[in-house]
């Protein structure tokens, strides 16, 4: 949502500050966790991707009113999230944690369960973001 409501710089900065707060120990990550050890968790790559994704979304969809255009940008952002997050997850699970998990298993735990919820959230964001921007102007 930050990418749809903020300029690229502020969208990226907002998510960067969120990640930074989590890294310094504020329990704001999934499961109310935080701390620098979070970089060794399989899902941390997605947090990195969210910084890039927020700026990407803002660059191409900030202020956009067309639902279809917003959805295209949000779907492309999802690709960014998975392209960065899944290899990071694979590396942490296999190299750092020694789990011996093949790529299909990483996809089944790191992507498949999230596709439908991500699409639903994208649809909701694409519907409400233009209304929020209109209301605050």
PDB file of C-alpha atoms in Angstrom:
ATOM      1  CA  UNK A   1       0.000   0.000   0.000  1.00  0.00           C
ATOM      2  CA  UNK A   2       2.935   2.355   0.679  1.00  0.00           C
ATOM      3  CA  UNK A   3       3.843   2.177  -2.994  1.00  0.00           C
ATOM      4  CA  UNK A   4       0.382   3.247  -4.059  1.00  0.00           C
ATOM      5  CA  UNK A   5       0.082   6.081  -1.557  1.00  0.00           C
ATOM      6  CA  UNK A   6       3.602   7.529  -1.346  1.00  0.00           C
ATOM      7  CA  UNK A   7       6.208   8.796  -3.802  1.00  0.00           C
ATOM      8  CA  UNK A   8       8.927   6.271  -4.777  1.00  0.00           C
ATOM      9  CA  UNK A   9      11.485   7.723  -2.352  1.00  0.00           C
ATOM     10  CA  UNK A  10       9.108   7.771   0.601  1.00  0.00           C
ATOM     11  CA  UNK A  11       7.584   4.391  -0.232  1.00  0.00           C
ATOM     12  CA  UNK A  12      11.023   2.760  -0.251  1.00  0.00           C
ATOM     13  CA  UNK A  13      12.137   4.741   2.804  1.00  0.00           C
ATOM     14  CA  UNK A  14       9.046   3.780   4.789  1.00  0.00           C
ATOM     15  CA  UNK A  15       9.565   0.073   4.196  1.00  0.00           C
ATOM     16  CA  UNK A  16      13.330   0.442   4.799  1.00  0.00           C
ATOM     17  CA  UNK A  17      12.610   2.045   8.193  1.00  0.00           C
ATOM     18  CA  UNK A  18      10.178  -0.783   8.992  1.00  0.00           C
ATOM     19  CA  UNK A  19      12.896  -3.353   8.229  1.00  0.00           C
ATOM     20  CA  UNK A  20      15.498  -1.334  10.152  1.00  0.00           C
ATOM     21  CA  UNK A  21      13.229  -1.116  13.207  1.00  0.00           C
ATOM     22  CA  UNK A  22      12.771  -4.871  13.089  1.00  0.00           C
ATOM     23  CA  UNK A  23      16.515  -5.433  12.774  1.00  0.00           C
ATOM     24  CA  UNK A  24      17.294  -3.299  15.823  1.00  0.00           C
ATOM     25  CA  UNK A  25      14.921  -5.419  17.867  1.00  0.00           C
ATOM     26  CA  UNK A  26      11.438  -3.951  17.657  1.00  0.00           C
ATOM     27  CA  UNK A  27       9.171  -7.026  17.426  1.00  0.00           C
ATOM     28  CA  UNK A  28       7.327  -6.036  14.241  1.00  0.00           C
ATOM     29  CA  UNK A  29       8.152  -8.928  11.922  1.00  0.00           C
ATOM     30  CA  UNK A  30       5.871 -11.955  11.506  1.00  0.00           C
ATOM     31  CA  UNK A  31       5.253 -13.697  14.807  1.00  0.00           C
ATOM     32  CA  UNK A  32       6.158 -10.515  16.706  1.00  0.00           C
ATOM     33  CA  UNK A  33       9.854 -11.129  16.160  1.00  0.00           C
ATOM     34  CA  UNK A  34      12.723  -8.762  15.573  1.00  0.00           C
ATOM     35  CA  UNK A  35      16.460  -8.453  16.004  1.00  0.00           C
ATOM     36  CA  UNK A  36      19.463  -8.733  13.731  1.00  0.00           C
ATOM     37  CA  UNK A  37      19.183 -12.542  13.766  1.00  0.00           C
ATOM     38  CA  UNK A  38      16.165 -12.034  11.503  1.00  0.00           C
ATOM     39  CA  UNK A  39      18.548 -11.872   8.521  1.00  0.00           C
ATOM     40  CA  UNK A  40      19.104 -15.602   9.059  1.00  0.00           C
ATOM     41  CA  UNK A  41      15.425 -16.439   8.823  1.00  0.00           C
ATOM     42  CA  UNK A  42      14.166 -17.897   5.542  1.00  0.00           C
ATOM     43  CA  UNK A  43      11.581 -15.172   4.940  1.00  0.00           C
ATOM     44  CA  UNK A  44      13.916 -12.190   5.415  1.00  0.00           C
ATOM     45  CA  UNK A  45      14.553 -12.017   1.665  1.00  0.00           C
ATOM     46  CA  UNK A  46      10.950 -10.983   1.214  1.00  0.00           C
ATOM     47  CA  UNK A  47      11.502  -8.024   3.543  1.00  0.00           C
ATOM     48  CA  UNK A  48      14.403  -6.917   1.359  1.00  0.00           C
ATOM     49  CA  UNK A  49      12.177  -7.346  -1.682  1.00  0.00           C
ATOM     50  CA  UNK A  50       9.426  -5.236  -0.099  1.00  0.00           C
ATOM     51  CA  UNK A  51      11.751  -2.216  -0.005  1.00  0.00           C
ATOM     52  CA  UNK A  52      12.432  -2.538  -3.725  1.00  0.00           C
ATOM     53  CA  UNK A  53       8.825  -3.455  -4.485  1.00  0.00           C
ATOM     54  CA  UNK A  54       7.386  -0.438  -2.674  1.00  0.00           C
ATOM     55  CA  UNK A  55       9.556   1.933  -4.706  1.00  0.00           C
ATOM     56  CA  UNK A  56       8.713   0.031  -7.918  1.00  0.00           C
ATOM     57  CA  UNK A  57       4.977   0.173  -7.243  1.00  0.00           C
ATOM     58  CA  UNK A  58       5.167   3.872  -6.493  1.00  0.00           C
ATOM     59  CA  UNK A  59       7.209   4.666  -9.591  1.00  0.00           C
ATOM     60  CA  UNK A  60       4.701   3.001 -11.890  1.00  0.00           C
ATOM     61  CA  UNK A  61       1.354   3.257 -10.067  1.00  0.00           C
ATOM     62  CA  UNK A  62       1.423   6.141  -7.558  1.00  0.00           C
ATOM     63  CA  UNK A  63      -1.605   8.315  -8.207  1.00  0.00           C
ATOM     64  CA  UNK A  64      -2.934   5.928 -10.859  1.00  0.00           C
ATOM     65  CA  UNK A  65      -6.711   5.585 -10.929  1.00  0.00           C
ATOM     66  CA  UNK A  66      -7.052   2.824 -13.529  1.00  0.00           C
ATOM     67  CA  UNK A  67      -7.683  -0.497 -11.766  1.00  0.00           C
ATOM     68  CA  UNK A  68      -6.155  -2.554 -14.578  1.00  0.00           C
ATOM     69  CA  UNK A  69      -2.936  -0.551 -14.669  1.00  0.00           C
ATOM     70  CA  UNK A  70      -2.593  -0.745 -10.903  1.00  0.00           C
ATOM     71  CA  UNK A  71      -3.127  -4.513 -10.984  1.00  0.00           C
ATOM     72  CA  UNK A  72      -0.460  -4.991 -13.660  1.00  0.00           C
ATOM     73  CA  UNK A  73       2.048  -3.087 -11.516  1.00  0.00           C
ATOM     74  CA  UNK A  74       1.062  -5.015  -8.385  1.00  0.00           C
ATOM     75  CA  UNK A  75       1.416  -8.364 -10.157  1.00  0.00           C
ATOM     76  CA  UNK A  76       4.847  -7.332 -11.457  1.00  0.00           C
ATOM     77  CA  UNK A  77       5.774  -6.332  -7.909  1.00  0.00           C
ATOM     78  CA  UNK A  78       4.757  -9.811  -6.746  1.00  0.00           C
ATOM     79  CA  UNK A  79       7.200 -11.212  -9.287  1.00  0.00           C
ATOM     80  CA  UNK A  80       9.912  -8.990  -7.777  1.00  0.00           C
ATOM     81  CA  UNK A  81       9.040 -10.242  -4.293  1.00  0.00           C
ATOM     82  CA  UNK A  82       9.315 -13.877  -5.324  1.00  0.00           C
ATOM     83  CA  UNK A  83      12.422 -13.428  -7.513  1.00  0.00           C
ATOM     84  CA  UNK A  84      14.259 -11.970  -4.514  1.00  0.00           C
ATOM     85  CA  UNK A  85      12.537 -13.785  -1.654  1.00  0.00           C
ATOM     86  CA  UNK A  86      12.592 -17.371  -2.902  1.00  0.00           C
ATOM     87  CA  UNK A  87      16.334 -17.634  -3.696  1.00  0.00           C
ATOM     88  CA  UNK A  88      17.084 -16.052  -0.303  1.00  0.00           C
ATOM     89  CA  UNK A  89      14.781 -18.588   1.341  1.00  0.00           C
ATOM     90  CA  UNK A  90      16.439 -21.429  -0.565  1.00  0.00           C
ATOM     91  CA  UNK A  91      19.907 -20.234   0.491  1.00  0.00           C
ATOM     92  CA  UNK A  92      19.017 -19.850   4.178  1.00  0.00           C
ATOM     93  CA  UNK A  93      17.179 -23.168   4.349  1.00  0.00           C
ATOM     94  CA  UNK A  94      19.876 -25.143   2.569  1.00  0.00           C
ATOM     95  CA  UNK A  95      23.222 -23.440   3.143  1.00  0.00           C
ATOM     96  CA  UNK A  96      22.700 -21.818   6.544  1.00  0.00           C
ATOM     97  CA  UNK A  97      20.251 -24.254   8.147  1.00  0.00           C
ATOM     98  CA  UNK A  98      21.274 -27.401   6.242  1.00  0.00           C
ATOM     99  CA  UNK A  99      17.690 -28.510   5.588  1.00  0.00           C
ATOM    100  CA  UNK A 100      18.395 -30.062   2.180  1.00  0.00           C
ATOM    101  CA  UNK A 101      15.175 -28.651   0.737  1.00  0.00           C
ATOM    102  CA  UNK A 102      14.801 -28.820  -3.049  1.00  0.00           C
ATOM    103  CA  UNK A 103      13.515 -25.888  -5.057  1.00  0.00           C
ATOM    104  CA  UNK A 104      10.029 -27.371  -5.499  1.00  0.00           C
ATOM    105  CA  UNK A 105       9.640 -27.637  -1.719  1.00  0.00           C
ATOM    106  CA  UNK A 106      10.819 -24.026  -1.316  1.00  0.00           C
ATOM    107  CA  UNK A 107       8.171 -22.971  -3.858  1.00  0.00           C
ATOM    108  CA  UNK A 108       5.534 -25.005  -2.018  1.00  0.00           C
ATOM    109  CA  UNK A 109       6.258 -23.326   1.330  1.00  0.00           C
ATOM    110  CA  UNK A 110       7.387 -19.884   0.168  1.00  0.00           C
ATOM    111  CA  UNK A 111       5.062 -19.088  -2.710  1.00  0.00           C
ATOM    112  CA  UNK A 112       2.144 -21.434  -3.373  1.00  0.00           C
ATOM    113  CA  UNK A 113       0.237 -20.748  -0.116  1.00  0.00           C
ATOM    114  CA  UNK A 114       0.548 -16.999  -0.643  1.00  0.00           C
ATOM    115  CA  UNK A 115      -0.533 -16.576  -4.275  1.00  0.00           C
ATOM    116  CA  UNK A 116      -4.294 -16.333  -3.660  1.00  0.00           C
ATOM    117  CA  UNK A 117      -3.998 -14.120  -0.538  1.00  0.00           C
ATOM    118  CA  UNK A 118      -1.532 -11.864  -2.391  1.00  0.00           C
ATOM    119  CA  UNK A 119      -3.938 -11.490  -5.315  1.00  0.00           C
ATOM    120  CA  UNK A 120      -6.818 -10.693  -2.957  1.00  0.00           C
ATOM    121  CA  UNK A 121      -4.708  -8.066  -1.148  1.00  0.00           C
ATOM    122  CA  UNK A 122      -3.649  -6.579  -4.495  1.00  0.00           C
ATOM    123  CA  UNK A 123      -7.274  -6.296  -5.616  1.00  0.00           C
ATOM    124  CA  UNK A 124      -8.268  -4.614  -2.357  1.00  0.00           C
ATOM    125  CA  UNK A 125      -5.290  -2.223  -2.553  1.00  0.00           C
ATOM    126  CA  UNK A 126      -6.056  -1.388  -6.198  1.00  0.00           C
ATOM    127  CA  UNK A 127      -9.634  -0.551  -5.241  1.00  0.00           C
ATOM    128  CA  UNK A 128      -9.026   1.482  -2.091  1.00  0.00           C
ATOM    129  CA  UNK A 129      -5.725   3.301  -2.789  1.00  0.00           C
ATOM    130  CA  UNK A 130      -7.207   5.700  -5.377  1.00  0.00           C
ATOM    131  CA  UNK A 131     -10.058   6.445  -2.966  1.00  0.00           C
ATOM    132  CA  UNK A 132      -7.643   7.138  -0.102  1.00  0.00           C
ATOM    133  CA  UNK A 133      -5.571   9.470  -2.278  1.00  0.00           C
ATOM    134  CA  UNK A 134      -8.711  11.293  -3.384  1.00  0.00           C
ATOM    135  CA  UNK A 135      -9.916  11.636   0.217  1.00  0.00           C
ATOM    136  CA  UNK A 136      -6.655  13.112   1.498  1.00  0.00           C
ATOM    137  CA  UNK A 137      -6.229  15.646  -1.317  1.00  0.00           C
TER     138      UNK A 137
END
